[in-house]
Amino acid sequence: MTDAPIRYTFQNGHFLYSENCMGTVFVFSGQSPLNEADTQHRLEQAGDILHEADRTFSLYKENSPLSRLARGETSVAECPPVVSEVWDACEEWEKITDGWFSAFTPQNTFDPSGLVKTWAAQEAYDFLAAQGFTQILMNAGGDILLDDDLTKRDDWRVALHKPVSITSPEAGVLAVIDLKNTPFRAVCTSGSAERGLHIWDPKAPEKAAANSLAQVTVVARTLVQADVWATACFAHGPRAVQQVNAYNAAHPDDSIQVVVVYLDGDLNATEGFIELFAKPDSAD
Amino acid sequence: MLRKTRHRISNSFLAIAALAGGLVLTQHFAGGSSSGSFSTTPSGNGSSPSTVPTTSNAKPDKTVTSDAVPYQFGVVQLTVTRTAGKIAKIDYGNSSATNGRASAFPYLVQYALKSQGSNFSNLSGATYTTDAFKQALSSAITKLG
């Protein structure tokens, strides 16, 4: 027997809201200047943004524009404008990651699902920010975005899960990082713990499934940047750390930090990651 | 060789934070706190909980000690104390977590291990399915008894 996650709580302007979409759970919390009912209405509108993206991009829905595109029944030009927007973003990220992120499947169909969840989540987040909501925290099924104006110490801290399913008896925390006073606001994790080998290696023969790492966590400036790099690093494997070190040296204003867990449990991380680990707790 | 800059955290050692991880999910989604707080307080230093829950249905206070778990670099055993419905203390006193490790990059794993005792508000992991999410919630509730 399971308890359903709470959908909505509101007290003194602080809200907590969850939305089931895209096969996972999105959780928002923060402060609202509105009353309880109006806050809930805005949160539901943010949820609608997620569902609209799902209706457009899901390859699990037979008649979604993306499914029809994959079957060759339509063209990008005939799809909603967001499809070409996401297509362009995917091409741009493929260049930035030196080809390690690719939205083209082993069957050469367009599958942007590696980007759409966080792209849509960012849209929903931006919508809430535009309503005057502050101190927004979002957990998009394990991918995290933090606001700039957080006031509670722990809100700046994000735990990274071990490379096992959260349903596993071994579920627990690998490490805790603290993003206060850093340029980073997003944390995304890729791995096979929850959904098996679902990331293909765009450079492997037949684009075989990537399987040389247990987990990658990327800490970045935007949610999509973190998500794309997490997918790219997982596909790339152990050499991703060196790739990102080189990228950071060449692009200091877009730098990211990465920690990888090897299949045997070993850790490696980019230069600078160590500074992100939360210091052991001191008195508040 | 990559091997020289890689370090091991065994699964068994990483299991030390399993209880804390489970509690976070409970706190987030079971609505255990009427303050609407998004955080919980697994604490590594034995200090008082930083947040005092205001619910009247908080779980009873309880202290449990884990099995002694051997792992590559020693033995780990935890004592976890729940006070007023929250983890108030995780005592690593019976652990020999860092003995015997020699490596070219000694701080990465040590920092990771130390950081596990920190409070946090959010958890990042490979995309949870809705079902996994519900199962984890159930599991966390079961562990708390």
PDB file of C-alpha atoms in Angstrom, chain A residues 4-271:
ATOM      1  CA  ALA A   4      -0.239   9.222  -2.678  1.00  0.00           C
ATOM      2  CA  PRO A   5       2.108  12.195  -2.658  1.00  0.00           C
ATOM      3  CA  ILE A   6       0.440  15.303  -1.367  1.00  0.00           C
ATOM      4  CA  ARG A   7      -0.762  17.495  -4.171  1.00  0.00           C
ATOM      5  CA  TYR A   8      -0.806  20.920  -2.575  1.00  0.00           C
ATOM      6  CA  THR A   9      -0.127  22.607   0.734  1.00  0.00           C
ATOM      7  CA  PHE A  10      -0.184  26.314   1.484  1.00  0.00           C
ATOM      8  CA  GLN A  11       0.641  28.141   4.672  1.00  0.00           C
ATOM      9  CA  ASN A  12       1.628  31.767   5.165  1.00  0.00           C
ATOM     10  CA  GLY A  13       2.437  32.117   1.501  1.00  0.00           C
ATOM     11  CA  HIS A  14       4.648  29.037   1.390  1.00  0.00           C
ATOM     12  CA  PHE A  15       3.456  26.478  -1.115  1.00  0.00           C
ATOM     13  CA  LEU A  16       4.334  22.881  -1.938  1.00  0.00           C
ATOM     14  CA  TYR A  17       2.817  21.385  -5.045  1.00  0.00           C
ATOM     15  CA  SER A  18       3.331  18.224  -7.049  1.00  0.00           C
ATOM     16  CA  GLU A  19       2.285  17.349 -10.566  1.00  0.00           C
ATOM     17  CA  ASN A  20       2.431  13.888 -12.136  1.00  0.00           C
ATOM     18  CA  CYS A  21       3.518  14.176 -15.747  1.00  0.00           C
ATOM     19  CA  MET A  22       5.802  12.445 -18.263  1.00  0.00           C
ATOM     20  CA  GLY A  23       5.830   9.333 -16.098  1.00  0.00           C
ATOM     21  CA  THR A  24       7.434  11.116 -13.180  1.00  0.00           C
ATOM     22  CA  VAL A  25       6.662  13.624 -10.441  1.00  0.00           C
ATOM     23  CA  PHE A  26       7.411  17.350 -10.549  1.00  0.00           C
ATOM     24  CA  VAL A  27       7.515  19.143  -7.202  1.00  0.00           C
ATOM     25  CA  PHE A  28       7.481  22.905  -6.733  1.00  0.00           C
ATOM     26  CA  SER A  29       7.888  24.858  -3.520  1.00  0.00           C
ATOM     27  CA  GLY A  30       8.362  28.525  -2.760  1.00  0.00           C
ATOM     28  CA  GLN A  31       6.706  31.700  -1.576  1.00  0.00           C
ATOM     29  CA  SER A  32       3.637  33.174  -3.228  1.00  0.00           C
ATOM     30  CA  PRO A  33       2.315  36.732  -2.964  1.00  0.00           C
ATOM     31  CA  LEU A  34      -1.167  35.414  -3.773  1.00  0.00           C
ATOM     32  CA  ASN A  35      -3.835  33.787  -1.639  1.00  0.00           C
ATOM     33  CA  GLU A  36      -4.195  30.021  -1.349  1.00  0.00           C
ATOM     34  CA  ALA A  37      -6.733  29.548  -4.129  1.00  0.00           C
ATOM     35  CA  ASP A  38      -4.996  31.856  -6.599  1.00  0.00           C
ATOM     36  CA  THR A  39      -1.642  30.264  -5.837  1.00  0.00           C
ATOM     37  CA  GLN A  40      -3.092  26.831  -6.539  1.00  0.00           C
ATOM     38  CA  HIS A  41      -4.579  28.068  -9.803  1.00  0.00           C
ATOM     39  CA  ARG A  42      -1.185  29.379 -10.965  1.00  0.00           C
ATOM     40  CA  LEU A  43       0.508  26.144  -9.954  1.00  0.00           C
ATOM     41  CA  GLU A  44      -2.041  24.179 -11.955  1.00  0.00           C
ATOM     42  CA  GLN A  45      -1.324  26.412 -14.922  1.00  0.00           C
ATOM     43  CA  ALA A  46       2.369  25.592 -14.519  1.00  0.00           C
ATOM     44  CA  GLY A  47       1.350  21.931 -14.496  1.00  0.00           C
ATOM     45  CA  ASP A  48      -0.593  22.491 -17.712  1.00  0.00           C
ATOM     46  CA  ILE A  49       2.631  23.726 -19.347  1.00  0.00           C
ATOM     47  CA  LEU A  50       4.197  20.367 -18.550  1.00  0.00           C
ATOM     48  CA  HIS A  51       1.205  18.417 -19.862  1.00  0.00           C
ATOM     49  CA  GLU A  52       1.108  20.462 -23.058  1.00  0.00           C
ATOM     50  CA  ALA A  53       4.782  19.666 -23.700  1.00  0.00           C
ATOM     51  CA  ASP A  54       4.048  16.010 -23.019  1.00  0.00           C
ATOM     52  CA  ARG A  55       1.150  16.002 -25.494  1.00  0.00           C
ATOM     53  CA  THR A  56       3.425  17.493 -28.146  1.00  0.00           C
ATOM     54  CA  PHE A  57       6.654  15.596 -27.577  1.00  0.00           C
ATOM     55  CA  SER A  58       5.741  12.229 -26.078  1.00  0.00           C
ATOM     56  CA  LEU A  59       6.781   9.267 -28.154  1.00  0.00           C
ATOM     57  CA  TYR A  60       4.600   7.118 -25.900  1.00  0.00           C
ATOM     58  CA  LYS A  61       1.487   8.837 -27.209  1.00  0.00           C
ATOM     59  CA  GLU A  62       0.726   7.379 -30.606  1.00  0.00           C
ATOM     60  CA  ASN A  63      -0.785  10.526 -32.078  1.00  0.00           C
ATOM     61  CA  SER A  64       1.526  13.158 -30.619  1.00  0.00           C
ATOM     62  CA  PRO A  65       3.148  15.426 -33.211  1.00  0.00           C
ATOM     63  CA  LEU A  66       6.512  13.835 -32.384  1.00  0.00           C
ATOM     64  CA  SER A  67       5.199  10.299 -32.856  1.00  0.00           C
ATOM     65  CA  ARG A  68       3.724  11.291 -36.203  1.00  0.00           C
ATOM     66  CA  LEU A  69       7.030  12.955 -37.131  1.00  0.00           C
ATOM     67  CA  ALA A  70       8.947   9.787 -36.218  1.00  0.00           C
ATOM     68  CA  ARG A  71       6.677   7.745 -38.484  1.00  0.00           C
ATOM     69  CA  GLY A  72       7.244  10.181 -41.330  1.00  0.00           C
ATOM     70  CA  GLU A  73       3.591  11.237 -41.371  1.00  0.00           C
ATOM     71  CA  THR A  74       4.328  14.912 -40.904  1.00  0.00           C
ATOM     72  CA  SER A  75       7.176  17.420 -41.161  1.00  0.00           C
ATOM     73  CA  VAL A  76       8.750  19.728 -38.624  1.00  0.00           C
ATOM     74  CA  ALA A  77       7.229  22.659 -40.497  1.00  0.00           C
ATOM     75  CA  GLU A  78       3.745  21.218 -39.934  1.00  0.00           C
ATOM     76  CA  CYS A  79       4.318  20.608 -36.223  1.00  0.00           C
ATOM     77  CA  PRO A  80       3.645  23.219 -33.519  1.00  0.00           C
ATOM     78  CA  PRO A  81       6.367  25.930 -33.523  1.00  0.00           C
ATOM     79  CA  VAL A  82       7.856  24.594 -30.280  1.00  0.00           C
ATOM     80  CA  VAL A  83       8.976  21.482 -32.155  1.00  0.00           C
ATOM     81  CA  SER A  84      11.340  23.405 -34.395  1.00  0.00           C
ATOM     82  CA  GLU A  85      12.436  25.466 -31.405  1.00  0.00           C
ATOM     83  CA  VAL A  86      13.395  22.282 -29.556  1.00  0.00           C
ATOM     84  CA  TRP A  87      14.922  20.795 -32.711  1.00  0.00           C
ATOM     85  CA  ASP A  88      17.182  23.857 -33.040  1.00  0.00           C
ATOM     86  CA  ALA A  89      18.128  23.647 -29.372  1.00  0.00           C
ATOM     87  CA  CYS A  90      19.056  19.992 -29.786  1.00  0.00           C
ATOM     88  CA  GLU A  91      21.297  20.788 -32.737  1.00  0.00           C
ATOM     89  CA  GLU A  92      22.985  23.547 -30.779  1.00  0.00           C
ATOM     90  CA  TRP A  93      23.598  21.273 -27.805  1.00  0.00           C
ATOM     91  CA  GLU A  94      24.973  18.570 -30.071  1.00  0.00           C
ATOM     92  CA  LYS A  95      27.647  21.059 -31.188  1.00  0.00           C
ATOM     93  CA  ILE A  96      28.379  22.292 -27.670  1.00  0.00           C
ATOM     94  CA  THR A  97      28.866  18.744 -26.375  1.00  0.00           C
ATOM     95  CA  ASP A  98      31.035  17.798 -29.327  1.00  0.00           C
ATOM     96  CA  GLY A  99      28.434  15.318 -30.502  1.00  0.00           C
ATOM     97  CA  TRP A 100      27.984  13.447 -27.245  1.00  0.00           C
ATOM     98  CA  PHE A 101      24.420  14.700 -26.874  1.00  0.00           C
ATOM     99  CA  SER A 102      22.319  13.691 -29.837  1.00  0.00           C
ATOM    100  CA  ALA A 103      18.561  13.810 -30.250  1.00  0.00           C
ATOM    101  CA  PHE A 104      18.704  11.413 -33.169  1.00  0.00           C
ATOM    102  CA  THR A 105      17.941   7.844 -32.222  1.00  0.00           C
ATOM    103  CA  PRO A 106      19.781   4.755 -33.409  1.00  0.00           C
ATOM    104  CA  GLN A 107      16.919   4.519 -35.942  1.00  0.00           C
ATOM    105  CA  ASN A 108      17.651   8.125 -36.977  1.00  0.00           C
ATOM    106  CA  THR A 109      14.358   9.484 -35.780  1.00  0.00           C
ATOM    107  CA  PHE A 110      14.131  12.674 -33.763  1.00  0.00           C
ATOM    108  CA  ASP A 111      13.796  11.968 -30.041  1.00  0.00           C
ATOM    109  CA  PRO A 112      14.374  15.082 -27.917  1.00  0.00           C
ATOM    110  CA  SER A 113      13.116  13.448 -24.725  1.00  0.00           C
ATOM    111  CA  GLY A 114      16.600  13.917 -23.248  1.00  0.00           C
ATOM    112  CA  LEU A 115      15.905  17.624 -23.266  1.00  0.00           C
ATOM    113  CA  VAL A 116      12.141  18.095 -23.293  1.00  0.00           C
ATOM    114  CA  LYS A 117      11.477  17.268 -19.656  1.00  0.00           C
ATOM    115  CA  THR A 118      13.815  19.937 -18.355  1.00  0.00           C
ATOM    116  CA  TRP A 119      12.967  22.342 -21.169  1.00  0.00           C
ATOM    117  CA  ALA A 120       9.306  22.157 -20.213  1.00  0.00           C
ATOM    118  CA  ALA A 121      10.138  22.265 -16.508  1.00  0.00           C
ATOM    119  CA  GLN A 122      12.070  25.485 -17.080  1.00  0.00           C
ATOM    120  CA  GLU A 123       9.053  26.948 -18.902  1.00  0.00           C
ATOM    121  CA  ALA A 124       6.820  26.054 -15.963  1.00  0.00           C
ATOM    122  CA  TYR A 125       9.338  27.507 -13.530  1.00  0.00           C
ATOM    123  CA  ASP A 126       9.625  30.740 -15.521  1.00  0.00           C
ATOM    124  CA  PHE A 127       5.840  31.022 -15.551  1.00  0.00           C
ATOM    125  CA  LEU A 128       5.762  30.856 -11.739  1.00  0.00           C
ATOM    126  CA  ALA A 129       8.552  33.395 -11.417  1.00  0.00           C
ATOM    127  CA  ALA A 130       6.576  35.715 -13.687  1.00  0.00           C
ATOM    128  CA  GLN A 131       3.619  35.464 -11.261  1.00  0.00           C
ATOM    129  CA  GLY A 132       5.785  36.998  -8.549  1.00  0.00           C
ATOM    130  CA  PHE A 133       6.558  33.701  -6.828  1.00  0.00           C
ATOM    131  CA  THR A 134       9.922  33.729  -5.071  1.00  0.00           C
ATOM    132  CA  GLN A 135      12.359  31.284  -3.501  1.00  0.00           C
ATOM    133  CA  ILE A 136      11.190  28.646  -5.965  1.00  0.00           C
ATOM    134  CA  LEU A 137      12.606  25.150  -5.697  1.00  0.00           C
ATOM    135  CA  MET A 138      11.748  22.620  -8.358  1.00  0.00           C
ATOM    136  CA  ASN A 139      12.408  18.894  -8.349  1.00  0.00           C
ATOM    137  CA  ALA A 140      11.578  17.554 -11.803  1.00  0.00           C
ATOM    138  CA  GLY A 141      11.663  13.822 -11.117  1.00  0.00           C
ATOM    139  CA  GLY A 142      15.185  14.036  -9.719  1.00  0.00           C
ATOM    140  CA  ASP A 143      16.427  17.072 -11.647  1.00  0.00           C
ATOM    141  CA  ILE A 144      16.717  20.150  -9.447  1.00  0.00           C
ATOM    142  CA  LEU A 145      16.470  23.894 -10.103  1.00  0.00           C
ATOM    143  CA  LEU A 146      17.078  26.497  -7.388  1.00  0.00           C
ATOM    144  CA  ASP A 147      16.026  30.131  -7.286  1.00  0.00           C
ATOM    145  CA  ASP A 148      18.519  32.985  -6.856  1.00  0.00           C
ATOM    146  CA  ASP A 149      16.916  34.324  -3.687  1.00  0.00           C
ATOM    147  CA  LEU A 150      16.803  31.328  -1.362  1.00  0.00           C
ATOM    148  CA  THR A 151      17.094  32.266   2.287  1.00  0.00           C
ATOM    149  CA  LYS A 152      17.213  28.906   4.081  1.00  0.00           C
ATOM    150  CA  ARG A 153      20.612  27.278   4.256  1.00  0.00           C
ATOM    151  CA  ASP A 154      19.300  23.824   3.447  1.00  0.00           C
ATOM    152  CA  ASP A 155      17.467  25.022   0.359  1.00  0.00           C
ATOM    153  CA  TRP A 156      20.876  25.615  -1.216  1.00  0.00           C
ATOM    154  CA  ARG A 157      21.839  22.037  -0.469  1.00  0.00           C
ATOM    155  CA  VAL A 158      21.081  19.174  -2.805  1.00  0.00           C
ATOM    156  CA  ALA A 159      21.690  15.529  -2.016  1.00  0.00           C
ATOM    157  CA  LEU A 160      22.902  13.287  -4.826  1.00  0.00           C
ATOM    158  CA  HIS A 161      21.352   9.866  -4.767  1.00  0.00           C
ATOM    159  CA  LYS A 162      23.459   6.742  -4.926  1.00  0.00           C
ATOM    160  CA  PRO A 163      23.480   4.988  -8.308  1.00  0.00           C
ATOM    161  CA  VAL A 164      20.695   2.642  -7.302  1.00  0.00           C
ATOM    162  CA  SER A 165      16.946   2.972  -7.585  1.00  0.00           C
ATOM    163  CA  ILE A 166      15.203   4.910  -4.862  1.00  0.00           C
ATOM    164  CA  THR A 167      13.131   1.756  -4.419  1.00  0.00           C
ATOM    165  CA  SER A 168      16.265  -0.290  -3.702  1.00  0.00           C
ATOM    166  CA  PRO A 169      17.052  -1.444  -0.169  1.00  0.00           C
ATOM    167  CA  GLU A 170      20.369   0.367  -0.660  1.00  0.00           C
ATOM    168  CA  ALA A 171      18.718   3.664  -1.546  1.00  0.00           C
ATOM    169  CA  GLY A 172      20.409   6.618   0.085  1.00  0.00           C
ATOM    170  CA  VAL A 173      22.616   9.635  -0.230  1.00  0.00           C
ATOM    171  CA  LEU A 174      25.913   9.567  -2.107  1.00  0.00           C
ATOM    172  CA  ALA A 175      26.903  13.104  -1.162  1.00  0.00           C
ATOM    173  CA  VAL A 176      25.434  16.511  -0.400  1.00  0.00           C
ATOM    174  CA  ILE A 177      26.447  19.611  -2.309  1.00  0.00           C
ATOM    175  CA  ASP A 178      25.904  23.251  -1.414  1.00  0.00           C
ATOM    176  CA  LEU A 179      25.303  25.746  -4.228  1.00  0.00           C
ATOM    177  CA  LYS A 180      25.187  28.903  -2.119  1.00  0.00           C
ATOM    178  CA  ASN A 181      27.656  31.515  -3.398  1.00  0.00           C
ATOM    179  CA  THR A 182      28.255  29.583  -6.610  1.00  0.00           C
ATOM    180  CA  PRO A 183      27.077  30.400 -10.139  1.00  0.00           C
ATOM    181  CA  PHE A 184      25.227  27.062 -10.253  1.00  0.00           C
ATOM    182  CA  ARG A 185      21.464  26.670  -9.925  1.00  0.00           C
ATOM    183  CA  ALA A 186      20.725  23.285 -11.512  1.00  0.00           C
ATOM    184  CA  VAL A 187      21.557  19.672 -10.713  1.00  0.00           C
ATOM    185  CA  CYS A 188      20.738  16.794 -13.056  1.00  0.00           C
ATOM    186  CA  THR A 189      21.577  13.119 -12.732  1.00  0.00           C
ATOM    187  CA  SER A 190      21.678  10.506 -15.469  1.00  0.00           C
ATOM    188  CA  GLY A 191      22.017   6.808 -14.861  1.00  0.00           C
ATOM    189  CA  SER A 192      20.525   3.427 -15.435  1.00  0.00           C
ATOM    190  CA  ALA A 193      19.324   2.968 -11.843  1.00  0.00           C
ATOM    191  CA  GLU A 194      15.692   3.826 -12.469  1.00  0.00           C
ATOM    192  CA  ARG A 195      15.009   3.140 -16.102  1.00  0.00           C
ATOM    193  CA  GLY A 196      17.745   0.810 -17.294  1.00  0.00           C
ATOM    194  CA  LEU A 197      20.018   1.534 -20.234  1.00  0.00           C
ATOM    195  CA  HIS A 198      18.027   4.240 -21.985  1.00  0.00           C
ATOM    196  CA  ILE A 199      20.794   6.525 -23.241  1.00  0.00           C
ATOM    197  CA  TRP A 200      22.411   5.691 -26.521  1.00  0.00           C
ATOM    198  CA  ASP A 201      26.008   6.438 -27.395  1.00  0.00           C
ATOM    199  CA  PRO A 202      25.818   8.626 -30.512  1.00  0.00           C
ATOM    200  CA  LYS A 203      29.360   7.676 -31.517  1.00  0.00           C
ATOM    201  CA  ALA A 204      29.145   3.916 -31.002  1.00  0.00           C
ATOM    202  CA  PRO A 205      28.520   1.503 -33.870  1.00  0.00           C
ATOM    203  CA  GLU A 206      24.734   1.331 -34.322  1.00  0.00           C
ATOM    204  CA  LYS A 207      24.533   3.898 -31.501  1.00  0.00           C
ATOM    205  CA  ALA A 208      24.511   1.139 -28.919  1.00  0.00           C
ATOM    206  CA  ALA A 209      23.326   1.828 -25.376  1.00  0.00           C
ATOM    207  CA  ALA A 210      25.873   3.642 -23.242  1.00  0.00           C
ATOM    208  CA  ASN A 211      26.945   1.350 -20.402  1.00  0.00           C
ATOM    209  CA  SER A 212      30.375   2.380 -19.120  1.00  0.00           C
ATOM    210  CA  LEU A 213      29.245   4.488 -16.163  1.00  0.00           C
ATOM    211  CA  ALA A 214      26.780   3.861 -13.350  1.00  0.00           C
ATOM    212  CA  GLN A 215      25.771   7.482 -12.912  1.00  0.00           C
ATOM    213  CA  VAL A 216      26.633  11.046 -13.843  1.00  0.00           C
ATOM    214  CA  THR A 217      25.579  14.158 -11.937  1.00  0.00           C
ATOM    215  CA  VAL A 218      26.042  17.564 -13.543  1.00  0.00           C
ATOM    216  CA  VAL A 219      25.888  20.861 -11.662  1.00  0.00           C
ATOM    217  CA  ALA A 220      25.244  23.721 -14.055  1.00  0.00           C
ATOM    218  CA  ARG A 221      23.886  27.213 -14.482  1.00  0.00           C
ATOM    219  CA  THR A 222      20.612  26.299 -16.177  1.00  0.00           C
ATOM    220  CA  LEU A 223      18.428  23.226 -15.970  1.00  0.00           C
ATOM    221  CA  VAL A 224      18.675  22.322 -19.641  1.00  0.00           C
ATOM    222  CA  GLN A 225      22.447  22.807 -19.570  1.00  0.00           C
ATOM    223  CA  ALA A 226      22.680  20.367 -16.651  1.00  0.00           C
ATOM    224  CA  ASP A 227      20.336  17.846 -18.262  1.00  0.00           C
ATOM    225  CA  VAL A 228      22.008  17.856 -21.660  1.00  0.00           C
ATOM    226  CA  TRP A 229      25.490  17.533 -20.214  1.00  0.00           C
ATOM    227  CA  ALA A 230      24.378  14.721 -17.901  1.00  0.00           C
ATOM    228  CA  THR A 231      23.098  12.790 -20.906  1.00  0.00           C
ATOM    229  CA  ALA A 232      26.222  13.610 -22.931  1.00  0.00           C
ATOM    230  CA  CYS A 233      28.609  12.599 -20.160  1.00  0.00           C
ATOM    231  CA  PHE A 234      26.743   9.356 -19.558  1.00  0.00           C
ATOM    232  CA  ALA A 235      27.025   8.545 -23.252  1.00  0.00           C
ATOM    233  CA  HIS A 236      30.683   9.525 -23.341  1.00  0.00           C
ATOM    234  CA  GLY A 237      31.711   7.411 -20.377  1.00  0.00           C
ATOM    235  CA  PRO A 238      34.853   7.722 -18.216  1.00  0.00           C
ATOM    236  CA  ARG A 239      36.533  10.271 -20.496  1.00  0.00           C
ATOM    237  CA  ALA A 240      33.683  12.731 -19.969  1.00  0.00           C
ATOM    238  CA  VAL A 241      35.477  14.200 -16.961  1.00  0.00           C
ATOM    239  CA  GLN A 242      38.459  15.182 -19.095  1.00  0.00           C
ATOM    240  CA  GLN A 243      36.132  16.501 -21.799  1.00  0.00           C
ATOM    241  CA  VAL A 244      34.368  18.771 -19.321  1.00  0.00           C
ATOM    242  CA  ASN A 245      37.628  19.945 -17.755  1.00  0.00           C
ATOM    243  CA  ALA A 246      38.746  21.035 -21.211  1.00  0.00           C
ATOM    244  CA  TYR A 247      35.363  22.619 -21.941  1.00  0.00           C
ATOM    245  CA  ASN A 248      35.496  24.586 -18.691  1.00  0.00           C
ATOM    246  CA  ALA A 249      38.969  25.893 -19.470  1.00  0.00           C
ATOM    247  CA  ALA A 250      37.759  27.133 -22.848  1.00  0.00           C
ATOM    248  CA  HIS A 251      34.353  28.413 -21.633  1.00  0.00           C
ATOM    249  CA  PRO A 252      34.751  29.709 -18.082  1.00  0.00           C
ATOM    250  CA  ASP A 253      31.469  31.625 -18.206  1.00  0.00           C
ATOM    251  CA  ASP A 254      29.523  28.472 -19.088  1.00  0.00           C
ATOM    252  CA  SER A 255      31.512  26.115 -16.919  1.00  0.00           C
ATOM    253  CA  ILE A 256      29.836  23.155 -15.252  1.00  0.00           C
ATOM    254  CA  GLN A 257      30.899  20.591 -12.682  1.00  0.00           C
ATOM    255  CA  VAL A 258      30.516  16.840 -13.014  1.00  0.00           C
ATOM    256  CA  VAL A 259      30.833  13.870 -10.680  1.00  0.00           C
ATOM    257  CA  VAL A 260      30.715  10.379 -12.154  1.00  0.00           C
ATOM    258  CA  VAL A 261      30.232   7.014 -10.490  1.00  0.00           C
ATOM    259  CA  TYR A 262      31.944   4.140 -12.267  1.00  0.00           C
ATOM    260  CA  LEU A 263      30.327   0.754 -12.598  1.00  0.00           C
ATOM    261  CA  ASP A 264      32.416  -0.573  -9.703  1.00  0.00           C
ATOM    262  CA  GLY A 265      31.481   2.321  -7.395  1.00  0.00           C
ATOM    263  CA  ASP A 266      34.607   4.414  -7.901  1.00  0.00           C
ATOM    264  CA  LEU A 267      34.180   8.172  -8.122  1.00  0.00           C
ATOM    265  CA  ASN A 268      35.744  10.797 -10.311  1.00  0.00           C
ATOM    266  CA  ALA A 269      34.929  14.477 -10.721  1.00  0.00           C
ATOM    267  CA  THR A 270      35.907  17.578 -12.616  1.00  0.00           C
ATOM    268  CA  GLU A 271      38.425  20.006 -11.219  1.00  0.00           C
TER     269      GLU A 271
END
